[in-house]
Amino acid sequence: MNILIVNLILTTAEKGVITRRKSIKDTMASNFAKGFIKCGHTATILASEEFRPTEDNDYPFEVVYFKSVMPRVFKPALLPYPKGFTKWLRENKHRYDMVISVESFSIATLLTARVMRDKLIIWQELSLHQHKFFKIPSLMWYNVVVRGYLNGIPVIGNTEAARDFVAQYTRSAVPETVTHGVNGELLVPCEEMKRYFVILARLVPGKNIDKMIATFARFIKLPGFEDYHLNIIGDGEEEQNLKALIGSLGVGENVHLLGFKSHDEMAQILNKATAILINTSKDLSMVSVPESIVSGTPVLMNTVPCNHTYVRNDSLGIVKDNWDEHDLAEMVRRYPEFHEACKRKRPQLTAEGVAGSMVALFKKYK
């Protein structure tokens, strides 16, 4: 099949600021498209111009970018209004057999439904109302647009929480869920566990990296764990504050700020880690969770991200709010058990596995 992926927002913008990268090859949309290609389909991504990479890249799929209209009103990082979008859909709708649009609360999803409703399914990640303007725009959208115009179009939740949320507004939310898929060719398990943990996140408030560093500082004081290291992959505004914290705790020899890494570089670090650490207060769903599991690396996380459910249900690590240094020690002790569980779960979370699930649901519900 020829598959169209409508995903205008390619990466998360911190405080509304879009960080343009050299390439989009490591984004969720890119991995999703490559998953379809591995399954024998073709794929096209529609994205906002504001997320166009700074360097030209060759991809095995087509990418079409649209400039955002009235960016002060329709924020490109939040709710972009793509110029020329409807015209492009009308001129190209004959090319596609299946259309996947990301999020119900999306102008692009509404415009796509107007032109290609008979081929459209919606992939829902949001599991609560956006807080902008006291939730009023979100409440109006779900109660008017989703409950009215989009009703009848199958909606597939990214998580159970996303499914249950959108099911309040449409009868077309399907019972099955499909989570993010990741690059299974790049992210490969390794049987050589090394004595370090990994944090994979932007260095911004809300990720609570400072709290995790403090917990790790207590962990390496426990007998037998003095030689453990913490590798932090990511960049952001909190870098200097975290450097100062590391110095004040006296853990500079054990905690390493590695900066931004490409997925090629990150993969070689992640798959040898004892676990990935997550203690966020802001994320609905984290791609780093399936990335870690597909790499064979267990997860120690709190319950804020919605995809904590399959980590807990499939024993892929420890899910616990306010986890501490003793939970880090437990991750070390139970690594063989969690590692084997990750390898069993792996096929469901690769881009190819997720693409196959999406096609199967499209055929079932359209």
Short mmCIF file of C-alpha atoms in Angstrom, two decimals:
data_model
loop_
_atom_site.label_atom_id
_atom_site.label_comp_id
_atom_site.label_asym_id
_atom_site.label_seq_id
_atom_site.Cartn_x
_atom_site.Cartn_y
_atom_site.Cartn_z
CA MET A 1 0.00 0.00 0.00
CA ASN A 2 0.94 3.65 -0.40
CA ILE A 3 0.73 5.21 3.04
CA LEU A 4 0.47 8.89 3.99
CA ILE A 5 1.60 9.96 7.49
CA VAL A 6 0.31 13.35 8.64
CA ASN A 7 2.59 14.44 11.51
CA LEU A 8 3.27 18.17 11.32
CA ILE A 9 5.09 18.39 14.67
CA LEU A 10 8.20 16.23 14.25
CA THR A 11 9.91 16.92 17.59
CA THR A 12 8.94 18.26 21.01
CA ALA A 13 9.54 21.98 21.42
CA GLU A 14 10.58 23.24 24.85
CA LYS A 15 8.62 26.35 25.89
CA GLY A 16 7.43 26.73 22.31
CA VAL A 17 10.96 26.95 20.90
CA ILE A 18 11.60 24.57 18.00
CA THR A 19 15.14 23.20 17.85
CA ARG A 20 16.01 22.35 14.26
CA ARG A 21 18.35 19.39 13.89
CA LYS A 22 20.65 18.44 11.04
CA SER A 23 18.41 15.49 10.22
CA ILE A 24 14.93 14.12 10.94
CA LYS A 25 16.05 10.51 10.51
CA ASP A 26 15.80 9.82 14.26
CA THR A 27 12.26 11.19 14.72
CA MET A 28 9.24 9.03 15.49
CA ALA A 29 7.69 9.85 12.11
CA SER A 30 10.84 8.82 10.26
CA ASN A 31 11.07 5.48 12.07
CA PHE A 32 7.35 4.95 11.50
CA ALA A 33 7.75 5.53 7.76
CA LYS A 34 10.75 3.20 7.58
CA GLY A 35 8.72 0.55 9.37
CA PHE A 36 6.12 0.61 6.60
CA ILE A 37 8.84 0.44 3.98
CA LYS A 38 10.32 -2.65 5.66
CA CYS A 39 6.85 -4.21 5.46
CA GLY A 40 6.81 -3.65 1.69
CA HIS A 41 4.79 -0.43 1.52
CA THR A 42 5.68 3.11 0.44
CA ALA A 43 5.40 6.11 2.76
CA THR A 44 5.12 9.89 2.64
CA ILE A 45 5.37 12.25 5.64
CA LEU A 46 3.63 15.63 5.77
CA ALA A 47 5.36 17.99 8.23
CA SER A 48 5.62 21.66 9.17
CA GLU A 49 8.29 23.71 7.44
CA GLU A 50 9.53 24.89 10.84
CA PHE A 51 10.84 21.37 11.52
CA ARG A 52 12.75 21.03 8.24
CA PRO A 53 16.31 19.83 9.00
CA THR A 54 19.19 22.23 8.54
CA GLU A 55 20.95 19.87 6.17
CA ASP A 56 19.48 18.07 3.18
CA ASN A 57 19.20 14.35 3.75
CA ASP A 58 18.32 11.35 1.65
CA TYR A 59 15.45 9.32 3.07
CA PRO A 60 13.78 6.16 1.75
CA PHE A 61 10.47 8.05 1.90
CA GLU A 62 9.06 11.35 0.67
CA VAL A 63 8.73 14.34 3.01
CA VAL A 64 6.56 17.34 2.13
CA TYR A 65 6.83 20.47 4.28
CA PHE A 66 4.15 23.15 4.77
CA LYS A 67 4.71 26.66 6.08
CA SER A 68 2.51 27.55 9.04
CA VAL A 69 -0.14 30.24 8.60
CA MET A 70 -0.52 32.95 11.31
CA PRO A 71 2.17 31.46 13.57
CA ARG A 72 1.40 33.91 16.40
CA VAL A 73 -2.10 32.48 16.68
CA PHE A 74 -1.57 28.91 15.47
CA LYS A 75 1.73 28.11 17.17
CA PRO A 76 3.83 25.81 14.91
CA ALA A 77 5.09 23.94 17.98
CA LEU A 78 1.58 23.31 19.29
CA LEU A 79 -1.22 23.68 16.73
CA PRO A 80 0.16 24.52 13.27
CA TYR A 81 -2.12 25.62 10.45
CA PRO A 82 -0.39 24.44 7.24
CA LYS A 83 -0.55 26.70 4.19
CA GLY A 84 -1.61 24.94 0.98
CA PHE A 85 -2.33 21.71 2.84
CA THR A 86 -5.88 21.09 1.57
CA LYS A 87 -4.86 21.83 -2.02
CA TRP A 88 -2.00 19.32 -1.79
CA LEU A 89 -4.32 16.66 -0.38
CA ARG A 90 -6.84 17.12 -3.17
CA GLU A 91 -4.15 16.93 -5.84
CA ASN A 92 -2.52 13.82 -4.35
CA LYS A 93 -5.31 11.87 -2.65
CA HIS A 94 -5.45 9.33 -5.50
CA ARG A 95 -1.86 8.28 -4.69
CA TYR A 96 -2.62 6.85 -1.24
CA ASP A 97 -4.43 3.80 0.08
CA MET A 98 -4.10 4.53 3.79
CA VAL A 99 -3.74 7.79 5.73
CA ILE A 100 -2.60 8.08 9.36
CA SER A 101 -2.96 11.46 11.06
CA VAL A 102 -1.37 12.06 14.46
CA GLU A 103 -3.74 13.44 17.15
CA SER A 104 -7.44 14.27 17.12
CA PHE A 105 -6.71 17.79 18.36
CA SER A 106 -5.04 18.87 15.14
CA ILE A 107 -6.01 21.24 12.36
CA ALA A 108 -4.20 18.93 9.92
CA THR A 109 -6.35 15.99 11.06
CA LEU A 110 -9.53 18.01 10.48
CA LEU A 111 -8.38 19.12 7.02
CA THR A 112 -7.37 15.57 6.12
CA ALA A 113 -10.77 14.27 7.21
CA ARG A 114 -12.44 16.73 4.84
CA VAL A 115 -10.54 15.39 1.83
CA MET A 116 -9.59 11.76 2.59
CA ARG A 117 -12.04 10.61 5.24
CA ASP A 118 -12.58 7.18 3.66
CA LYS A 119 -8.84 6.37 3.96
CA LEU A 120 -8.13 8.00 7.32
CA ILE A 121 -7.32 6.63 10.76
CA ILE A 122 -6.18 8.77 13.69
CA TRP A 123 -3.30 7.89 16.01
CA GLN A 124 -3.94 9.42 19.44
CA GLU A 125 -1.13 10.17 21.88
CA LEU A 126 -2.66 12.88 24.07
CA SER A 127 -4.34 11.49 27.16
CA LEU A 128 -5.53 14.75 28.71
CA HIS A 129 -6.61 18.23 27.68
CA GLN A 130 -3.95 20.76 26.81
CA HIS A 131 -3.80 23.39 29.55
CA LYS A 132 -3.51 26.45 27.29
CA PHE A 133 -6.17 29.08 28.06
CA PHE A 134 -7.64 27.02 30.92
CA LYS A 135 -8.22 24.02 28.61
CA ILE A 136 -11.02 25.89 26.82
CA PRO A 137 -9.72 25.41 23.21
CA SER A 138 -9.10 21.71 23.86
CA LEU A 139 -12.49 21.17 25.49
CA MET A 140 -14.24 22.93 22.63
CA TRP A 141 -12.31 20.93 20.02
CA TYR A 142 -13.04 17.54 21.54
CA ASN A 143 -16.68 18.31 22.25
CA VAL A 144 -17.41 19.88 18.87
CA VAL A 145 -14.92 18.63 16.27
CA VAL A 146 -14.08 15.17 17.63
CA ARG A 147 -17.54 14.37 18.99
CA GLY A 148 -19.15 15.71 15.83
CA TYR A 149 -17.16 15.83 12.61
CA LEU A 150 -14.44 13.26 13.35
CA ASN A 151 -16.81 10.72 14.87
CA GLY A 152 -16.83 7.54 12.77
CA ILE A 153 -13.13 7.73 11.92
CA PRO A 154 -11.20 4.96 13.74
CA VAL A 155 -8.94 6.31 16.50
CA ILE A 156 -6.05 4.14 17.71
CA GLY A 157 -4.60 5.05 21.08
CA ASN A 158 -0.86 5.19 21.56
CA THR A 159 -1.47 3.98 25.11
CA GLU A 160 -4.44 2.73 27.12
CA ALA A 161 -4.67 6.17 28.77
CA ALA A 162 -4.84 7.89 25.36
CA ARG A 163 -7.49 5.42 24.18
CA ASP A 164 -9.64 5.91 27.28
CA PHE A 165 -9.32 9.69 27.06
CA VAL A 166 -10.41 10.02 23.44
CA ALA A 167 -13.14 7.40 23.89
CA GLN A 168 -15.00 10.00 25.97
CA TYR A 169 -15.55 11.99 22.78
CA THR A 170 -15.90 9.45 19.98
CA ARG A 171 -17.53 6.06 19.50
CA SER A 172 -14.75 5.16 17.05
CA ALA A 173 -11.90 4.62 19.52
CA VAL A 174 -10.81 1.03 18.94
CA PRO A 175 -9.91 -1.27 21.86
CA GLU A 176 -6.42 -2.09 20.56
CA THR A 177 -3.48 0.26 21.16
CA VAL A 178 -0.31 0.81 19.12
CA THR A 179 2.67 2.43 20.78
CA HIS A 180 5.67 4.21 19.22
CA GLY A 181 7.92 2.01 17.12
CA VAL A 182 11.69 2.43 17.01
CA ASN A 183 14.54 1.47 14.71
CA GLY A 184 15.14 -2.21 15.39
CA GLU A 185 18.05 -2.38 12.95
CA LEU A 186 19.97 0.30 14.83
CA LEU A 187 18.86 -0.55 18.37
CA VAL A 188 20.09 -4.09 18.98
CA PRO A 189 20.44 -5.91 22.33
CA CYS A 190 23.91 -6.62 23.66
CA GLU A 191 24.73 -9.42 26.09
CA GLU A 192 27.57 -7.40 27.63
CA MET A 193 26.11 -5.36 30.48
CA LYS A 194 28.45 -2.65 31.75
CA ARG A 195 28.24 -1.00 35.14
CA TYR A 196 26.44 2.22 34.28
CA PHE A 197 22.96 3.68 34.02
CA VAL A 198 21.71 6.01 31.29
CA ILE A 199 19.47 9.06 31.30
CA LEU A 200 18.26 9.95 27.81
CA ALA A 201 16.50 13.31 27.93
CA ARG A 202 16.63 17.01 27.18
CA LEU A 203 18.33 18.89 30.01
CA VAL A 204 15.26 20.93 30.92
CA PRO A 205 13.10 21.47 34.02
CA GLY A 206 10.47 18.81 34.48
CA LYS A 207 12.75 15.93 33.53
CA ASN A 208 14.01 15.97 37.14
CA ILE A 209 17.54 15.05 36.14
CA ASP A 210 18.85 16.80 39.24
CA LYS A 211 16.82 14.47 41.47
CA MET A 212 18.11 11.41 39.61
CA ILE A 213 21.72 12.60 39.99
CA ALA A 214 21.16 13.05 43.73
CA THR A 215 19.68 9.57 43.99
CA PHE A 216 22.60 8.12 42.05
CA ALA A 217 25.03 9.89 44.39
CA ARG A 218 23.47 8.01 47.30
CA PHE A 219 23.50 4.75 45.31
CA ILE A 220 27.27 4.73 44.77
CA LYS A 221 27.74 5.00 48.51
CA LEU A 222 26.10 1.58 48.94
CA PRO A 223 28.59 -1.29 49.34
CA GLY A 224 29.51 -2.92 46.04
CA PHE A 225 28.27 -0.12 43.76
CA GLU A 226 31.06 2.45 44.18
CA ASP A 227 32.34 1.89 40.63
CA TYR A 228 29.01 2.51 38.88
CA HIS A 229 28.63 5.40 36.43
CA LEU A 230 25.74 7.53 35.17
CA ASN A 231 25.82 8.64 31.52
CA ILE A 232 23.44 11.50 30.69
CA ILE A 233 22.68 11.95 26.97
CA GLY A 234 21.04 15.20 25.92
CA ASP A 235 21.46 18.96 25.80
CA GLY A 236 19.43 21.87 27.12
CA GLU A 237 19.19 24.91 29.33
CA GLU A 238 19.89 23.10 32.61
CA GLU A 239 23.40 21.98 31.61
CA GLN A 240 25.30 24.50 33.74
CA ASN A 241 23.08 23.92 36.77
CA LEU A 242 23.62 20.17 36.48
CA LYS A 243 27.38 20.62 36.19
CA ALA A 244 27.31 22.66 39.40
CA LEU A 245 25.23 19.99 41.12
CA ILE A 246 27.61 17.22 40.07
CA GLY A 247 30.51 19.23 41.48
CA SER A 248 28.76 20.00 44.76
CA LEU A 249 27.92 16.32 45.28
CA GLY A 250 31.48 15.29 44.52
CA VAL A 251 30.45 12.74 41.87
CA GLY A 252 32.32 14.17 38.90
CA GLU A 253 34.22 10.92 38.35
CA ASN A 254 30.99 8.90 38.18
CA VAL A 255 28.46 11.19 36.45
CA HIS A 256 29.03 12.24 32.84
CA LEU A 257 27.14 14.82 30.77
CA LEU A 258 27.68 13.49 27.26
CA GLY A 259 25.65 16.13 25.40
CA PHE A 260 23.48 15.53 22.34
CA LYS A 261 24.17 12.27 20.53
CA SER A 262 22.92 10.98 17.21
CA HIS A 263 20.93 7.77 17.41
CA ASP A 264 23.92 5.90 15.97
CA GLU A 265 26.07 7.10 18.89
CA MET A 266 23.31 6.72 21.48
CA ALA A 267 22.57 3.12 20.46
CA GLN A 268 26.10 1.98 21.31
CA ILE A 269 25.76 3.42 24.83
CA LEU A 270 22.17 2.45 25.57
CA ASN A 271 22.34 -1.28 24.82
CA LYS A 272 25.11 -1.94 27.34
CA ALA A 273 23.51 -0.04 30.22
CA THR A 274 22.10 -1.69 33.32
CA ALA A 275 18.95 0.40 32.89
CA ILE A 276 17.56 3.68 31.60
CA LEU A 277 16.34 6.05 34.32
CA ILE A 278 13.17 8.17 34.09
CA ASN A 279 11.65 10.38 36.78
CA THR A 280 9.77 12.95 34.70
CA SER A 281 6.96 15.19 35.84
CA LYS A 282 5.86 16.31 32.38
CA ASP A 283 5.87 13.62 29.67
CA LEU A 284 2.74 11.86 28.46
CA SER A 285 4.61 9.21 26.50
CA MET A 286 8.35 8.80 26.07
CA VAL A 287 9.99 7.35 22.97
CA SER A 288 13.05 6.56 25.09
CA VAL A 289 11.03 3.77 26.75
CA PRO A 290 10.59 1.60 23.63
CA GLU A 291 14.08 2.61 22.47
CA SER A 292 15.50 1.17 25.67
CA ILE A 293 13.43 -2.01 25.57
CA VAL A 294 14.25 -2.74 21.93
CA SER A 295 17.91 -2.29 22.91
CA GLY A 296 17.44 -4.97 25.55
CA THR A 297 17.91 -2.43 28.34
CA PRO A 298 15.49 -2.49 31.30
CA VAL A 299 13.63 0.61 32.50
CA LEU A 300 13.41 2.22 35.94
CA MET A 301 10.66 4.83 35.72
CA ASN A 302 7.84 6.60 37.50
CA THR A 303 4.16 6.45 36.56
CA VAL A 304 3.88 9.84 34.84
CA PRO A 305 4.49 8.64 31.24
CA CYS A 306 1.48 6.67 30.01
CA ASN A 307 3.67 3.96 28.51
CA HIS A 308 4.70 2.87 31.99
CA THR A 309 1.83 0.37 31.84
CA TYR A 310 3.50 -2.15 29.54
CA VAL A 311 6.80 -1.79 31.40
CA ARG A 312 4.99 -2.88 34.56
CA ASN A 313 2.70 -5.46 32.95
CA ASP A 314 5.50 -7.21 31.03
CA SER A 315 8.14 -6.98 33.80
CA LEU A 316 10.51 -4.87 31.70
CA GLY A 317 11.91 -3.11 34.74
CA ILE A 318 10.61 -1.32 37.82
CA VAL A 319 7.77 1.22 37.78
CA LYS A 320 7.63 3.20 41.00
CA ASP A 321 7.03 6.81 41.93
CA ASN A 322 9.80 8.34 44.04
CA TRP A 323 12.17 5.48 43.34
CA ASP A 324 15.43 5.64 45.27
CA GLU A 325 18.96 4.24 45.53
CA HIS A 326 17.68 0.87 46.70
CA ASP A 327 15.64 0.54 43.50
CA LEU A 328 18.82 1.20 41.52
CA ALA A 329 20.44 -1.66 43.42
CA GLU A 330 17.40 -3.84 42.65
CA MET A 331 17.79 -3.07 38.93
CA VAL A 332 21.36 -4.36 39.09
CA ARG A 333 20.35 -7.56 40.86
CA ARG A 334 17.41 -8.29 38.54
CA TYR A 335 19.09 -7.25 35.29
CA PRO A 336 19.17 -10.79 33.75
CA GLU A 337 15.42 -11.24 34.35
CA PHE A 338 14.49 -7.81 32.97
CA HIS A 339 16.91 -8.09 30.03
CA GLU A 340 15.31 -11.35 28.85
CA ALA A 341 11.84 -9.83 29.18
CA CYS A 342 12.93 -6.87 27.01
CA LYS A 343 14.14 -9.21 24.29
CA ARG A 344 10.78 -11.02 24.31
CA LYS A 345 8.88 -7.73 24.02
CA ARG A 346 11.22 -6.35 21.34
CA PRO A 347 9.38 -7.50 18.16
CA GLN A 348 6.23 -5.62 19.16
CA LEU A 349 8.07 -2.32 19.57
CA THR A 350 10.22 -2.18 16.45
CA ALA A 351 9.07 0.18 13.69
CA GLU A 352 8.33 -2.80 11.49
CA GLY A 353 6.21 -4.46 14.18
CA VAL A 354 4.26 -1.26 14.87
CA ALA A 355 3.68 -0.66 11.14
CA GLY A 356 2.34 -4.19 10.76
CA SER A 357 -0.03 -3.67 13.67
CA MET A 358 -1.27 -0.39 12.20
CA VAL A 359 -1.97 -1.92 8.79
CA ALA A 360 -3.82 -4.83 10.41
CA LEU A 361 -6.04 -2.44 12.38
CA PHE A 362 -6.68 -0.31 9.30
CA LYS A 363 -7.92 -3.37 7.42
CA LYS A 364 -10.03 -4.42 10.41
CA TYR A 365 -11.79 -1.11 11.01
CA LYS A 366 -11.97 0.60 7.58
#
